[in-house]
Amino acid sequence: MIPDLKKLASKTNLFSKNRIIAVILFLLNSSLSSMAQKIYVSPAGDDSNPGTKERPLLSFAKAQVVARKFSPAISVEVLFANGVYYLPGTIEFTAADAKVLPATVLYKAEEEGRAVISGGSLLHLQWKLYKNKIFVAEVSGNTNFIDQLFINGVRQRMARYPNAVLGKNVYDTWDLNHAAVADPATDALSPQRIAKWKNPAGAYIHAMHAYLWGDMHWIIKEKRNDTSLIYEGGWQNNRPATMHPLYRMVENIFEELDAPGEWYFDAKKHKLYYMPVPGTNLATAKVEIVRLRSLVELNGSREHPVKGVQLQGFVFRHSSRTFMDNKEPLLRSDWTVCRAGAIFCNGAKDCSVNDCEFDQLGGNSIFVNNYNRRITISGCYIHNTGANGIAFVGDPAMVRNPLFKYGKQDYKHLDHTPGPKGDNYPEDCLVTNCLITLTGRDEKQTAPVQISMSHKITISHCSIYEVPRAGINISEGTFGGHVIEYCDIFNTVLETGDHGSFNSWGRDRYWTPDATETSAEVTKDAALPSLDMMDPNVIHDNRWRCDHGWDIDLDDGSSFYRIYNNLLLNGGLKLREGYGPIASNNIIINNSLNPHDWYLNSGDQFKHNIVCTAYLPAIMDHTIPANGKWGAKLDSNFFVCDDEQMHRFIIHGCDSNSINGDPEFIDPSKGNFDTRQGSPVFKIGFVNFPMNQYGVTKPYLKTIAKTPEMPVINVTIPGTENTTAASFSWMGITLYEPRGNEMSAFGVGFDAGGVAFKTVTGNSAAYKAGFRESDLVQSIDGTAIKTIHDLANFMDKNKDEAVRHIFNLIRNQNKVTVTMDRLLHKVVQQ
């Protein structure tokens, strides 16, 4: 029976519009399934067969041809028997496959998880012992390159250095340690190591960004001499920097084949070398390689979309890596993207991917590109993916005044027309009940769910964990309306820095790096922040934990977020710049609100929340009363700390109605942070919210999904301001040393160090010399300045010298130099 649409629509607290549509389509399809035409496919079939159960077809491609013969108004089911289906080429759906709803064409595994769609090939090899436990086999045919090798279904490693270490995160070799120091003797690119390589052409260099924002990759073209290389690449980061001095590795070099599970393919001699994992019987082992980048593509258009195509119950495996093709910048983000995926949707409507597994794919698992409407991804298990799990990315040509590099906006020529130029972007799409883990195995600046230049994407009841960067990432505010609900996201930011389990930025057309300039422009035109964002983004009823950053990280101008009923277990909530975010009725354990460099009259609201510590501000002028940078309302919150911390920022009008004490959580050790009846938290307007709805609900996925470790509540947090024990000044400027998460406000790595300036008045000697408020000094004349002690020592050694001194600064997250002819001032203790 078709549901009552009015009744469904009335339950807006339980059903989003996307989920109503998904339920309706599911019920319609179920009601028609008994009438659907059926086509059968089997690895034991034959494409000359009619496709009946008794005489099935052999290939996916032939089944598609047969399915197209039926009328668009007739539903079709294509049922795949258990086995592996090696695709000779990408399966492409076009408007010729489109159905007239409610009719659909369903491609389905007869038994969920037992029909494998592979973009690879099966090799039949005769292995011989080469030397040092390495075996060799000749590969016949026209195979000129092997991107990935699978032995018994498990991806093996290209010969590499350093070798992988069980349990390590960064490139499977190191734990993330921002204080780690590179050792030239063990560097992957040391002259001594390069000298050992006979012919490294075709090898790869993988390195983390110097500030750990992401990663970059290069291909070695040739060995120039005994100790140096010629290579190209590094375009995978839109704010590029030098390679990280420690976190880098090389692969695909024959001389580095020295560990079990490593392999090397000599394309000239067509020989495959492999050191098996102990216990592997190569005589019987299943050996597979990868050939295709995309396995299934839905290629339509706005005028002629692919409609009604459904994929259900498959395992998708064996797609090629894409890290060298990851070149396209995502507007003013740090990110680049490769528009490809094992499943690639372009110009599709009312299509779905249900109950599928995406296993050890080389690039993005699912990429929803440009014009798409009502794409549903449900009940899927995505793991060990090379890049993004699921990406929704629209067309930058739809964005007014698009900028593609981090930098200033041209306000004089700004288009003030609200909204996008057209509709060539994903809209009204749903990801629900999916388990996504271990994405970003090859590309670190990725996410299990990435959203950019899209509208109304809903992420619901997903479990996401063990990933290199954020669990969910929303680039810019184009075009808003996204909903993140009932998700369980933790163990994130394992290989990068300066992010959170949720990460966003809002570098829209209203935004420029200088917060003062942005404030001035918005003062002139209050509509600027909403020009690109058509609807607020909503984050509600999720559980977050990030041990290497923030639980929720709204960065660089993220505006119009509604954040409520979230349980934050460790990293707190960061709001940087942006207009009109409202955070209410959240529980923040062992942390607090982290306000970073707010605009004047930003409209930020933080109310009815439970927090454990004082706020943790950065670049907020928090010594100056009534400076206009502390939002519209920070009040009526409950603090699990002392009076001093609760009222630390009352000078700015914060928390005059807040209270503190014991929130009386029922059973926090087991994840129940409901408060008891009669708890004092209800006095500030807090309302309990469900603690048992996080993550996947599909029975199978729920049995294998992990959950976060519950924290021990620390109610005696020490002081929160990142200052030295004594107060110091230079040229009348009060100095301080930002540390840890506060370094994010300056846009540098957590371990970068430096000396920052508080208020720099317009008539001060420092201002006249060229310094500005919140400058971060990193070096003088090439000498690193990491602490106030470093600055004081430099001044003492160079006082009164009539030579030009060059100060290297970070200002508004950009590198700036200031020159001084004479250092007349010393660092003094105040």
mmCIF file of N, CA and C in Angstrom, residues 286-390:
data_model
loop_
_atom_site.group_PDB
_atom_site.id
_atom_site.type_symbol
_atom_site.label_atom_id
_atom_site.label_comp_id
_atom_site.label_asym_id
_atom_site.label_seq_id
_atom_site.Cartn_x
_atom_site.Cartn_y
_atom_site.Cartn_z
ATOM 1 N N LYS A 286 45.012 -17.077 -5.190
ATOM 2 C CA LYS A 286 44.266 -16.320 -6.189
ATOM 3 C C LYS A 286 44.964 -14.987 -6.399
ATOM 4 N N VAL A 287 45.405 -14.722 -7.619
ATOM 5 C CA VAL A 287 46.184 -13.525 -7.933
ATOM 6 C C VAL A 287 45.357 -12.640 -8.865
ATOM 7 N N GLU A 288 45.101 -11.402 -8.436
ATOM 8 C CA GLU A 288 44.301 -10.473 -9.235
ATOM 9 C C GLU A 288 45.010 -9.123 -9.343
ATOM 10 N N ILE A 289 44.798 -8.460 -10.462
ATOM 11 C CA ILE A 289 45.312 -7.109 -10.654
ATOM 12 C C ILE A 289 44.145 -6.190 -11.025
ATOM 13 N N VAL A 290 44.415 -4.905 -11.092
ATOM 14 C CA VAL A 290 43.379 -3.891 -11.353
ATOM 15 C C VAL A 290 43.561 -3.321 -12.753
ATOM 16 N N ARG A 291 42.426 -3.104 -13.445
ATOM 17 C CA ARG A 291 42.493 -2.526 -14.788
ATOM 18 C C ARG A 291 41.659 -1.251 -14.936
ATOM 19 N N LEU A 292 40.476 -1.208 -14.320
ATOM 20 C CA LEU A 292 39.536 -0.118 -14.576
ATOM 21 C C LEU A 292 39.572 0.935 -13.469
ATOM 22 N N ARG A 293 39.325 2.193 -13.832
ATOM 23 C CA ARG A 293 39.185 3.260 -12.835
ATOM 24 C C ARG A 293 37.751 3.344 -12.344
ATOM 25 N N SER A 294 36.781 3.215 -13.234
ATOM 26 C CA SER A 294 35.361 3.229 -12.878
ATOM 27 C C SER A 294 34.759 1.884 -13.242
ATOM 28 N N LEU A 295 33.920 1.347 -12.367
ATOM 29 C CA LEU A 295 33.253 0.083 -12.640
ATOM 30 C C LEU A 295 31.881 0.307 -13.259
ATOM 31 N N VAL A 296 31.127 1.241 -12.678
ATOM 32 C CA VAL A 296 29.781 1.556 -13.168
ATOM 33 C C VAL A 296 29.644 3.068 -13.257
ATOM 34 N N GLU A 297 29.150 3.550 -14.397
ATOM 35 C CA GLU A 297 28.915 4.982 -14.570
ATOM 36 C C GLU A 297 27.477 5.209 -15.003
ATOM 37 N N LEU A 298 26.848 6.184 -14.381
ATOM 38 C CA LEU A 298 25.531 6.655 -14.800
ATOM 39 C C LEU A 298 25.746 7.987 -15.485
ATOM 40 N N ASN A 299 25.720 7.989 -16.793
ATOM 41 C CA ASN A 299 26.047 9.185 -17.568
ATOM 42 C C ASN A 299 24.824 9.678 -18.329
ATOM 43 N N GLY A 300 24.172 10.664 -17.761
ATOM 44 C CA GLY A 300 23.051 11.306 -18.418
ATOM 45 C C GLY A 300 23.258 12.811 -18.431
ATOM 46 N N SER A 301 22.179 13.535 -18.471
ATOM 47 C CA SER A 301 22.237 14.997 -18.464
ATOM 48 C C SER A 301 20.955 15.520 -17.839
ATOM 49 N N ARG A 302 20.912 16.805 -17.624
ATOM 50 C CA ARG A 302 19.698 17.407 -17.069
ATOM 51 C C ARG A 302 18.508 17.154 -17.996
ATOM 52 N N GLU A 303 18.741 17.275 -19.291
ATOM 53 C CA GLU A 303 17.662 17.107 -20.256
ATOM 54 C C GLU A 303 17.315 15.631 -20.472
ATOM 55 N N HIS A 304 18.314 14.760 -20.390
ATOM 56 C CA HIS A 304 18.111 13.338 -20.628
ATOM 57 C C HIS A 304 18.809 12.547 -19.523
ATOM 58 N N PRO A 305 18.222 12.526 -18.325
ATOM 59 C CA PRO A 305 18.885 11.871 -17.199
ATOM 60 C C PRO A 305 18.740 10.350 -17.218
ATOM 61 N N VAL A 306 19.646 9.705 -16.507
ATOM 62 C CA VAL A 306 19.472 8.293 -16.176
ATOM 63 C C VAL A 306 18.473 8.245 -15.016
ATOM 64 N N LYS A 307 17.398 7.470 -15.154
ATOM 65 C CA LYS A 307 16.359 7.458 -14.121
ATOM 66 C C LYS A 307 16.002 6.024 -13.739
ATOM 67 N N GLY A 308 15.805 5.839 -12.428
ATOM 68 C CA GLY A 308 15.252 4.584 -11.952
ATOM 69 C C GLY A 308 16.204 3.405 -11.946
ATOM 70 N N VAL A 309 17.508 3.634 -12.051
ATOM 71 C CA VAL A 309 18.478 2.541 -12.007
ATOM 72 C C VAL A 309 18.859 2.272 -10.555
ATOM 73 N N GLN A 310 18.805 1.008 -10.148
ATOM 74 C CA GLN A 310 19.123 0.623 -8.777
ATOM 75 C C GLN A 310 20.162 -0.497 -8.780
ATOM 76 N N LEU A 311 21.144 -0.367 -7.878
ATOM 77 C CA LEU A 311 22.156 -1.402 -7.679
ATOM 78 C C LEU A 311 22.022 -1.908 -6.255
ATOM 79 N N GLN A 312 21.970 -3.220 -6.076
ATOM 80 C CA GLN A 312 21.705 -3.738 -4.734
ATOM 81 C C GLN A 312 22.479 -5.033 -4.474
ATOM 82 N N GLY A 313 23.128 -5.073 -3.305
ATOM 83 C CA GLY A 313 23.685 -6.314 -2.786
ATOM 84 C C GLY A 313 25.027 -6.740 -3.334
ATOM 85 N N PHE A 314 25.679 -5.927 -4.178
ATOM 86 C CA PHE A 314 26.945 -6.312 -4.785
ATOM 87 C C PHE A 314 28.135 -6.000 -3.883
ATOM 88 N N VAL A 315 29.254 -6.649 -4.176
ATOM 89 C CA VAL A 315 30.562 -6.216 -3.689
ATOM 90 C C VAL A 315 31.293 -5.605 -4.874
ATOM 91 N N PHE A 316 31.722 -4.352 -4.736
ATOM 92 C CA PHE A 316 32.497 -3.683 -5.788
ATOM 93 C C PHE A 316 33.964 -3.687 -5.371
ATOM 94 N N ARG A 317 34.813 -4.183 -6.256
ATOM 95 C CA ARG A 317 36.218 -4.375 -5.902
ATOM 96 C C ARG A 317 37.092 -4.106 -7.133
ATOM 97 N N HIS A 318 38.327 -3.710 -6.892
ATOM 98 C CA HIS A 318 39.356 -3.579 -7.927
ATOM 99 C C HIS A 318 39.116 -2.373 -8.847
ATOM 100 N N SER A 319 39.427 -1.184 -8.349
ATOM 101 C CA SER A 319 39.494 0.005 -9.201
ATOM 102 C C SER A 319 40.855 0.647 -8.993
ATOM 103 N N SER A 320 41.349 1.337 -10.016
ATOM 104 C CA SER A 320 42.712 1.857 -9.977
ATOM 105 C C SER A 320 42.817 3.084 -9.080
ATOM 106 N N ARG A 321 44.016 3.330 -8.609
ATOM 107 C CA ARG A 321 44.279 4.504 -7.765
ATOM 108 C C ARG A 321 44.269 5.769 -8.616
ATOM 109 N N THR A 322 43.931 6.885 -7.997
ATOM 110 C CA THR A 322 43.747 8.139 -8.743
ATOM 111 C C THR A 322 44.576 9.288 -8.198
ATOM 112 N N PHE A 323 45.535 9.004 -7.305
ATOM 113 C CA PHE A 323 46.213 10.119 -6.628
ATOM 114 C C PHE A 323 46.983 11.022 -7.591
ATOM 115 N N MET A 324 47.450 10.513 -8.716
ATOM 116 C CA MET A 324 48.167 11.384 -9.664
ATOM 117 C C MET A 324 47.199 12.176 -10.551
ATOM 118 N N ASP A 325 45.928 11.793 -10.578
ATOM 119 C CA ASP A 325 44.917 12.526 -11.344
ATOM 120 C C ASP A 325 44.125 13.495 -10.476
ATOM 121 N N ASN A 326 44.474 13.592 -9.206
ATOM 122 C CA ASN A 326 43.763 14.461 -8.272
ATOM 123 C C ASN A 326 44.313 15.881 -8.427
ATOM 124 N N LYS A 327 43.727 16.650 -9.346
ATOM 125 C CA LYS A 327 44.308 17.943 -9.725
ATOM 126 C C LYS A 327 43.345 19.124 -9.614
ATOM 127 N N GLU A 328 42.044 18.881 -9.696
ATOM 128 C CA GLU A 328 41.105 19.998 -9.808
ATOM 129 C C GLU A 328 40.875 20.665 -8.455
ATOM 130 N N PRO A 329 41.137 21.970 -8.337
ATOM 131 C CA PRO A 329 40.902 22.648 -7.052
ATOM 132 C C PRO A 329 39.419 22.808 -6.767
ATOM 133 N N LEU A 330 39.054 22.627 -5.486
ATOM 134 C CA LEU A 330 37.679 22.861 -5.054
ATOM 135 C C LEU A 330 37.560 24.292 -4.546
ATOM 136 N N LEU A 331 37.333 25.208 -5.464
ATOM 137 C CA LEU A 331 37.238 26.625 -5.133
ATOM 138 C C LEU A 331 38.405 27.046 -4.247
ATOM 139 N N ARG A 332 38.146 27.858 -3.188
ATOM 140 C CA ARG A 332 39.247 28.363 -2.361
ATOM 141 C C ARG A 332 39.605 27.417 -1.226
ATOM 142 N N SER A 333 39.334 26.158 -1.380
ATOM 143 C CA SER A 333 39.682 25.212 -0.330
ATOM 144 C C SER A 333 41.145 24.821 -0.441
ATOM 145 N N ASP A 334 41.599 24.021 0.525
ATOM 146 C CA ASP A 334 42.921 23.418 0.434
ATOM 147 C C ASP A 334 42.889 22.192 -0.468
ATOM 148 N N TRP A 335 41.708 21.769 -0.862
ATOM 149 C CA TRP A 335 41.510 20.476 -1.506
ATOM 150 C C TRP A 335 41.603 20.543 -3.023
ATOM 151 N N THR A 336 42.004 19.424 -3.591
ATOM 152 C CA THR A 336 41.786 19.144 -5.002
ATOM 153 C C THR A 336 40.963 17.867 -5.093
ATOM 154 N N VAL A 337 40.477 17.556 -6.300
ATOM 155 C CA VAL A 337 39.611 16.390 -6.440
ATOM 156 C C VAL A 337 39.828 15.760 -7.804
ATOM 157 N N CYS A 338 39.636 14.470 -7.860
ATOM 158 C CA CYS A 338 39.563 13.743 -9.123
ATOM 159 C C CYS A 338 38.118 13.309 -9.306
ATOM 160 N N ARG A 339 37.500 13.779 -10.374
ATOM 161 C CA ARG A 339 36.093 13.448 -10.617
ATOM 162 C C ARG A 339 35.989 12.051 -11.229
ATOM 163 N N ALA A 340 36.060 11.069 -10.362
ATOM 164 C CA ALA A 340 35.962 9.672 -10.772
ATOM 165 C C ALA A 340 35.552 8.860 -9.553
ATOM 166 N N GLY A 341 35.057 7.653 -9.791
ATOM 167 C CA GLY A 341 34.686 6.769 -8.695
ATOM 168 C C GLY A 341 34.386 5.382 -9.215
ATOM 169 N N ALA A 342 34.469 4.398 -8.325
ATOM 170 C CA ALA A 342 34.076 3.048 -8.722
ATOM 171 C C ALA A 342 32.647 3.069 -9.249
ATOM 172 N N ILE A 343 31.778 3.840 -8.581
ATOM 173 C CA ILE A 343 30.470 4.185 -9.136
ATOM 174 C C ILE A 343 30.466 5.693 -9.347
ATOM 175 N N PHE A 344 30.169 6.108 -10.560
ATOM 176 C CA PHE A 344 30.218 7.518 -10.932
ATOM 177 C C PHE A 344 28.835 7.915 -11.436
ATOM 178 N N CYS A 345 28.224 8.892 -10.761
ATOM 179 C CA CYS A 345 26.882 9.360 -11.121
ATOM 180 C C CYS A 345 26.976 10.754 -11.717
ATOM 181 N N ASN A 346 26.492 10.908 -12.927
ATOM 182 C CA ASN A 346 26.528 12.203 -13.599
ATOM 183 C C ASN A 346 25.255 12.325 -14.439
ATOM 184 N N GLY A 347 24.371 13.211 -14.033
ATOM 185 C CA GLY A 347 23.121 13.366 -14.762
ATOM 186 C C GLY A 347 22.142 12.244 -14.489
ATOM 187 N N ALA A 348 21.911 11.946 -13.200
ATOM 188 C CA ALA A 348 21.001 10.867 -12.817
ATOM 189 C C ALA A 348 19.919 11.404 -11.884
ATOM 190 N N LYS A 349 18.763 10.741 -11.912
ATOM 191 C CA LYS A 349 17.654 11.103 -11.033
ATOM 192 C C LYS A 349 17.009 9.830 -10.499
ATOM 193 N N ASP A 350 16.664 9.865 -9.209
ATOM 194 C CA ASP A 350 15.904 8.774 -8.594
ATOM 195 C C ASP A 350 16.581 7.425 -8.798
ATOM 196 N N CYS A 351 17.892 7.407 -8.597
ATOM 197 C CA CYS A 351 18.675 6.177 -8.679
ATOM 198 C C CYS A 351 19.214 5.852 -7.284
ATOM 199 N N SER A 352 19.613 4.594 -7.077
ATOM 200 C CA SER A 352 20.044 4.214 -5.734
ATOM 201 C C SER A 352 21.116 3.140 -5.775
ATOM 202 N N VAL A 353 21.912 3.123 -4.692
ATOM 203 C CA VAL A 353 22.895 2.073 -4.432
ATOM 204 C C VAL A 353 22.586 1.564 -3.032
ATOM 205 N N ASN A 354 22.123 0.329 -2.927
ATOM 206 C CA ASN A 354 21.642 -0.192 -1.654
ATOM 207 C C ASN A 354 22.364 -1.484 -1.273
ATOM 208 N N ASP A 355 22.734 -1.586 0.003
ATOM 209 C CA ASP A 355 23.238 -2.841 0.580
ATOM 210 C C ASP A 355 24.442 -3.386 -0.163
ATOM 211 N N CYS A 356 25.296 -2.490 -0.627
ATOM 212 C CA CYS A 356 26.492 -2.901 -1.360
ATOM 213 C C CYS A 356 27.737 -2.736 -0.488
ATOM 214 N N GLU A 357 28.760 -3.506 -0.800
ATOM 215 C CA GLU A 357 30.055 -3.377 -0.145
ATOM 216 C C GLU A 357 31.062 -2.832 -1.146
ATOM 217 N N PHE A 358 31.867 -1.871 -0.697
ATOM 218 C CA PHE A 358 32.926 -1.287 -1.514
ATOM 219 C C PHE A 358 34.244 -1.632 -0.830
ATOM 220 N N ASP A 359 35.013 -2.524 -1.450
ATOM 221 C CA ASP A 359 36.131 -3.176 -0.781
ATOM 222 C C ASP A 359 37.445 -2.866 -1.485
ATOM 223 N N GLN A 360 38.361 -2.172 -0.802
ATOM 224 C CA GLN A 360 39.738 -1.976 -1.245
ATOM 225 C C GLN A 360 39.823 -1.356 -2.645
ATOM 226 N N LEU A 361 39.053 -0.313 -2.853
ATOM 227 C CA LEU A 361 39.071 0.390 -4.130
ATOM 228 C C LEU A 361 40.172 1.439 -4.127
ATOM 229 N N GLY A 362 40.713 1.755 -5.312
ATOM 230 C CA GLY A 362 41.884 2.618 -5.382
ATOM 231 C C GLY A 362 41.599 4.096 -5.292
ATOM 232 N N GLY A 363 40.414 4.534 -5.697
ATOM 233 C CA GLY A 363 40.079 5.949 -5.667
ATOM 234 C C GLY A 363 38.843 6.196 -4.836
ATOM 235 N N ASN A 364 37.952 7.084 -5.315
ATOM 236 C CA ASN A 364 36.675 7.314 -4.643
ATOM 237 C C ASN A 364 35.779 6.097 -4.837
ATOM 238 N N SER A 365 35.035 5.730 -3.798
ATOM 239 C CA SER A 365 34.088 4.622 -3.957
ATOM 240 C C SER A 365 32.885 5.063 -4.779
ATOM 241 N N ILE A 366 32.241 6.160 -4.375
ATOM 242 C CA ILE A 366 31.080 6.685 -5.096
ATOM 243 C C ILE A 366 31.299 8.180 -5.309
ATOM 244 N N PHE A 367 31.137 8.633 -6.543
ATOM 245 C CA PHE A 367 31.279 10.056 -6.842
ATOM 246 C C PHE A 367 30.005 10.531 -7.530
ATOM 247 N N VAL A 368 29.316 11.483 -6.888
ATOM 248 C CA VAL A 368 28.084 12.059 -7.416
ATOM 249 C C VAL A 368 28.446 13.418 -7.986
ATOM 250 N N ASN A 369 28.449 13.526 -9.302
ATOM 251 C CA ASN A 369 29.082 14.633 -10.010
ATOM 252 C C ASN A 369 28.058 15.525 -10.706
ATOM 253 N N ASN A 370 28.131 16.816 -10.409
ATOM 254 C CA ASN A 370 27.313 17.812 -11.094
ATOM 255 C C ASN A 370 25.819 17.496 -10.978
ATOM 256 N N TYR A 371 25.052 17.598 -12.067
ATOM 257 C CA TYR A 371 23.593 17.487 -11.971
ATOM 258 C C TYR A 371 23.181 16.072 -11.575
ATOM 259 N N ASN A 372 22.629 15.938 -10.398
ATOM 260 C CA ASN A 372 22.028 14.706 -9.908
ATOM 261 C C ASN A 372 20.902 15.083 -8.960
ATOM 262 N N ARG A 373 19.845 14.307 -8.968
ATOM 263 C CA ARG A 373 18.718 14.566 -8.082
ATOM 264 C C ARG A 373 18.238 13.257 -7.443
ATOM 265 N N ARG A 374 18.053 13.312 -6.134
ATOM 266 C CA ARG A 374 17.480 12.201 -5.373
ATOM 267 C C ARG A 374 18.255 10.898 -5.579
ATOM 268 N N ILE A 375 19.568 10.991 -5.414
ATOM 269 C CA ILE A 375 20.403 9.796 -5.395
ATOM 270 C C ILE A 375 20.424 9.277 -3.960
ATOM 271 N N THR A 376 20.117 7.999 -3.764
ATOM 272 C CA THR A 376 20.095 7.403 -2.431
ATOM 273 C C THR A 376 21.181 6.333 -2.327
ATOM 274 N N ILE A 377 21.977 6.428 -1.262
ATOM 275 C CA ILE A 377 23.013 5.436 -0.960
ATOM 276 C C ILE A 377 22.689 4.898 0.421
ATOM 277 N N SER A 378 22.289 3.625 0.504
ATOM 278 C CA SER A 378 21.717 3.107 1.739
ATOM 279 C C SER A 378 22.282 1.736 2.065
ATOM 280 N N GLY A 379 22.578 1.519 3.356
ATOM 281 C CA GLY A 379 22.951 0.199 3.833
ATOM 282 C C GLY A 379 24.267 -0.315 3.305
ATOM 283 N N CYS A 380 25.175 0.579 2.928
ATOM 284 C CA CYS A 380 26.429 0.172 2.297
ATOM 285 C C CYS A 380 27.576 0.102 3.301
ATOM 286 N N TYR A 381 28.518 -0.760 3.020
ATOM 287 C CA TYR A 381 29.740 -0.933 3.814
ATOM 288 C C TYR A 381 30.903 -0.532 2.931
ATOM 289 N N ILE A 382 31.539 0.589 3.251
ATOM 290 C CA ILE A 382 32.632 1.149 2.453
ATOM 291 C C ILE A 382 33.886 1.119 3.303
ATOM 292 N N HIS A 383 34.921 0.435 2.832
ATOM 293 C CA HIS A 383 36.123 0.311 3.657
ATOM 294 C C HIS A 383 37.369 0.165 2.787
ATOM 295 N N ASN A 384 38.507 0.582 3.334
ATOM 296 C CA ASN A 384 39.807 0.470 2.673
ATOM 297 C C ASN A 384 39.800 1.106 1.284
ATOM 298 N N THR A 385 39.220 2.300 1.222
ATOM 299 C CA THR A 385 39.122 3.041 -0.037
ATOM 300 C C THR A 385 40.323 3.955 -0.202
ATOM 301 N N GLY A 386 40.822 4.083 -1.432
ATOM 302 C CA GLY A 386 41.995 4.907 -1.665
ATOM 303 C C GLY A 386 41.771 6.386 -1.431
ATOM 304 N N ALA A 387 40.571 6.885 -1.731
ATOM 305 C CA ALA A 387 40.298 8.325 -1.614
ATOM 306 C C ALA A 387 39.034 8.538 -0.795
ATOM 307 N N ASN A 388 38.077 9.334 -1.296
ATOM 308 C CA ASN A 388 36.832 9.580 -0.577
ATOM 309 C C ASN A 388 35.950 8.336 -0.565
ATOM 310 N N GLY A 389 35.142 8.218 0.487
ATOM 311 C CA GLY A 389 34.117 7.183 0.487
ATOM 312 C C GLY A 389 33.009 7.555 -0.474
ATOM 313 N N ILE A 390 32.310 8.657 -0.185
ATOM 314 C CA ILE A 390 31.236 9.175 -1.035
ATOM 315 C C ILE A 390 31.479 10.671 -1.203
#
